[in-house]
Amino acid sequence: MVPSNPLLAAVSLYRLPVGSQSALRILLILPLGALIISIFRNLIGLRTFGTFMPLLIALALRELSLSLGLSLIASVIALGIVSRLFLDRLQLLLVPRLGVLLCVVVLAITAQSLLGRSYEVKDLFASVLFPVVILTMLIERFSITSAEEGVAAAVRRLSASTLIAICIYPAFRIDALQHLMFGFPELVISIMGILVAIGGYTGYRAAELWRFRSFTRTVML
């Protein structure tokens, strides 16, 4: 509700139309997602596909249960990767190749929606909200990483992206957190301060400490 204090009421987001309020409740969660990504990438040392890919995946899953959403995305990505292998034989240029992958992703999501209709699974209808372009680029980056660094490296990045997306996912589902960020949008400034602190960190990451743990033990002995 709008505060009774005139000054607070002037800057209250509750004065906005209901549609705008709904959009802002989601928008104000994005800085939290960026903070989580920064922690995993800069402090823990996980490598992902793209900087904000996990955040976008979590955003796409917000209308679905986590298990169902991940299953649907996994099926689309698997189909896209197989299609990408066939496209390699055609030696297409980048833009037409991405266009074909986009078509494959669209058809896969359409098929999921029809499957949901046939079996009366309402959650499958929400799959049409998947970020088609993001899934297309994810498939392309997985294929490129597989070719350049090996399948194992591509799987590790995909796993890291999925793990971070799972950690961000609850932020879009917890109503109390959305109310908090919507009622006190100045908290975004606090998140910015934490991001600045993380950005200035130049020490070892957790993954590096774990990787060289045997060397550390040898030195200590």
XYZ file of C-alpha atoms in Angstrom:
221
model
C 0.000 0.000 0.000
C 1.066 3.621 -0.551
C 2.699 5.162 2.570
C 0.805 7.929 4.339
C 3.899 10.132 4.477
C 3.799 12.464 1.412
C 7.555 12.265 0.829
C 7.637 8.466 0.982
C 4.488 8.258 -1.103
C 6.150 10.307 -3.843
C 8.882 7.692 -4.310
C 6.791 4.607 -3.557
C 6.592 2.004 -6.315
C 3.081 1.120 -5.147
C 1.846 4.216 -7.000
C 2.558 2.486 -10.313
C -0.039 0.495 -12.275
C -0.435 -3.158 -11.301
C 1.140 -4.359 -14.547
C 4.228 -2.225 -13.988
C 4.471 -3.424 -10.393
C 4.516 -7.062 -11.530
C 7.281 -6.363 -14.028
C 9.354 -4.446 -11.467
C 9.062 -7.237 -8.905
C 10.925 -9.451 -11.347
C 13.270 -6.714 -12.530
C 14.438 -5.883 -9.005
C 15.461 -9.507 -8.444
C 17.968 -9.348 -11.317
C 20.647 -7.536 -9.228
C 20.490 -10.397 -6.729
C 21.062 -12.808 -9.587
C 24.041 -10.766 -10.743
C 25.441 -10.881 -7.197
C 25.125 -14.664 -7.047
C 26.855 -14.996 -10.421
C 29.695 -12.744 -9.265
C 30.208 -14.853 -6.140
C 30.379 -18.081 -8.116
C 32.601 -16.684 -10.863
C 34.953 -14.354 -8.980
C 35.168 -15.968 -5.550
C 34.544 -19.636 -6.285
C 35.971 -19.645 -9.802
C 33.315 -21.421 -11.872
C 33.264 -20.791 -15.621
C 29.923 -20.433 -17.378
C 28.540 -19.908 -20.863
C 28.230 -16.135 -21.002
C 28.190 -13.773 -18.067
C 24.445 -13.646 -17.444
C 23.388 -16.934 -19.067
C 22.584 -18.596 -15.685
C 20.459 -15.592 -14.703
C 18.499 -15.792 -17.940
C 17.976 -19.529 -17.501
C 16.670 -18.998 -13.963
C 14.410 -16.220 -15.239
C 12.962 -18.581 -17.829
C 12.286 -21.256 -15.218
C 10.438 -19.024 -12.763
C 6.978 -20.159 -13.934
C 7.846 -23.876 -13.730
C 8.887 -26.323 -11.072
C 12.661 -26.704 -11.036
C 12.732 -30.383 -12.000
C 10.287 -29.990 -14.863
C 11.931 -26.817 -16.131
C 15.407 -28.333 -16.167
C 14.071 -31.428 -17.911
C 12.425 -29.356 -20.628
C 15.526 -27.228 -21.166
C 17.736 -30.343 -21.221
C 15.572 -31.930 -23.909
C 15.666 -28.792 -26.062
C 19.443 -28.433 -25.649
C 20.024 -32.130 -26.457
C 17.970 -31.837 -29.639
C 19.772 -28.632 -30.556
C 23.230 -30.152 -30.042
C 22.347 -33.129 -32.258
C 21.022 -30.730 -34.904
C 24.208 -28.672 -34.611
C 26.301 -31.773 -35.376
C 24.343 -32.329 -38.569
C 24.697 -28.663 -39.523
C 28.482 -28.941 -39.252
C 28.439 -31.209 -42.294
C 26.706 -28.508 -44.328
C 29.434 -25.960 -43.469
C 26.969 -23.087 -43.193
C 27.872 -19.516 -42.342
C 27.257 -18.316 -38.774
C 24.011 -16.380 -39.188
C 22.164 -18.998 -41.323
C 23.391 -21.727 -38.950
C 22.042 -19.855 -35.928
C 18.817 -19.278 -37.825
C 18.381 -23.019 -38.393
C 19.120 -23.703 -34.722
C 16.551 -21.078 -33.774
C 13.974 -22.897 -35.898
C 14.830 -26.205 -34.211
C 14.425 -24.666 -30.746
C 11.091 -23.082 -31.706
C 9.799 -26.399 -33.054
C 10.959 -28.223 -29.914
C 9.163 -25.762 -27.624
C 6.056 -25.951 -29.824
C 6.111 -29.743 -29.558
C 6.378 -29.507 -25.773
C 3.334 -27.254 -25.649
C 1.335 -29.685 -27.799
C 2.475 -32.552 -25.594
C 1.287 -30.660 -22.551
C -2.094 -30.149 -24.193
C -2.397 -33.836 -25.066
C -1.609 -35.019 -21.546
C -3.259 -32.057 -19.767
C 0.012 -30.955 -18.182
C -0.529 -27.237 -17.692
C 3.084 -26.563 -16.697
C 4.195 -27.539 -20.189
C 2.198 -24.600 -21.578
C 4.568 -22.265 -19.753
C 7.492 -23.612 -21.782
C 6.528 -21.184 -24.541
C 8.047 -18.465 -22.337
C 11.525 -19.970 -22.675
C 14.040 -17.463 -24.073
C 14.403 -19.025 -27.498
C 17.362 -16.899 -28.553
C 19.196 -17.631 -25.293
C 18.745 -21.393 -25.735
C 19.957 -21.086 -29.324
C 23.129 -19.252 -28.275
C 23.666 -21.751 -25.448
C 23.601 -24.615 -27.936
C 25.990 -22.779 -30.252
C 28.451 -21.998 -27.446
C 28.335 -25.581 -26.211
C 29.190 -26.833 -29.696
C 32.024 -24.309 -30.150
C 33.511 -25.095 -26.732
C 33.305 -28.823 -27.488
C 35.242 -28.300 -30.708
C 37.867 -25.972 -29.209
C 38.347 -27.288 -25.663
C 36.761 -30.719 -25.720
C 33.424 -32.157 -24.683
C 34.489 -32.423 -21.029
C 35.160 -28.668 -20.810
C 31.820 -27.895 -22.467
C 29.978 -30.196 -20.044
C 31.716 -28.550 -17.075
C 30.653 -25.083 -18.230
C 27.108 -26.256 -18.865
C 27.011 -27.879 -15.430
C 28.340 -24.700 -13.807
C 25.760 -22.579 -15.649
C 22.996 -24.929 -14.531
C 24.224 -24.970 -10.911
C 24.242 -21.172 -10.699
C 20.812 -21.001 -12.356
C 19.498 -23.406 -9.695
C 20.912 -21.148 -6.971
C 19.276 -18.062 -8.519
C 15.952 -19.810 -9.179
C 14.565 -19.509 -5.588
C 14.954 -15.711 -5.713
C 12.266 -15.587 -8.408
C 9.970 -17.895 -6.433
C 10.149 -16.424 -2.919
C 7.360 -13.866 -2.607
C 8.775 -12.361 0.590
C 12.045 -11.565 -1.188
C 10.211 -9.950 -4.083
C 8.148 -7.852 -1.666
C 11.321 -6.801 0.151
C 13.120 -5.694 -3.010
C 9.983 -3.995 -4.327
C 9.264 -2.195 -1.065
C 12.884 -1.124 -0.578
C 14.442 -0.718 -4.048
C 17.324 1.178 -2.448
C 18.659 -2.259 -1.501
C 19.965 -2.404 -5.067
C 22.523 0.230 -4.037
C 23.722 -2.097 -1.275
C 24.067 -4.888 -3.820
C 26.111 -2.546 -5.997
C 28.458 -1.939 -3.058
C 28.964 -5.680 -2.564
C 29.623 -6.101 -6.290
C 32.251 -3.346 -6.150
C 33.935 -5.159 -3.246
C 33.906 -8.453 -5.146
C 35.215 -6.700 -8.256
C 38.263 -5.499 -6.314
C 39.147 -8.970 -5.020
C 42.465 -10.189 -6.466
C 43.150 -13.198 -4.249
C 42.883 -16.888 -4.996
C 39.541 -18.367 -5.914
C 38.122 -21.394 -4.121
C 38.466 -23.547 -7.240
C 42.154 -22.632 -7.527
C 42.791 -23.506 -3.880
C 41.099 -26.848 -4.401
C 42.999 -27.497 -7.645
C 46.403 -26.880 -6.061
C 45.613 -28.388 -2.649
C 48.162 -31.207 -3.101
C 50.896 -28.674 -3.917
C 50.025 -26.673 -0.793
C 50.309 -29.751 1.384
C 53.707 -30.572 -0.143
C 55.012 -27.061 0.609
C 53.741 -27.205 4.184
C 55.522 -30.521 4.737
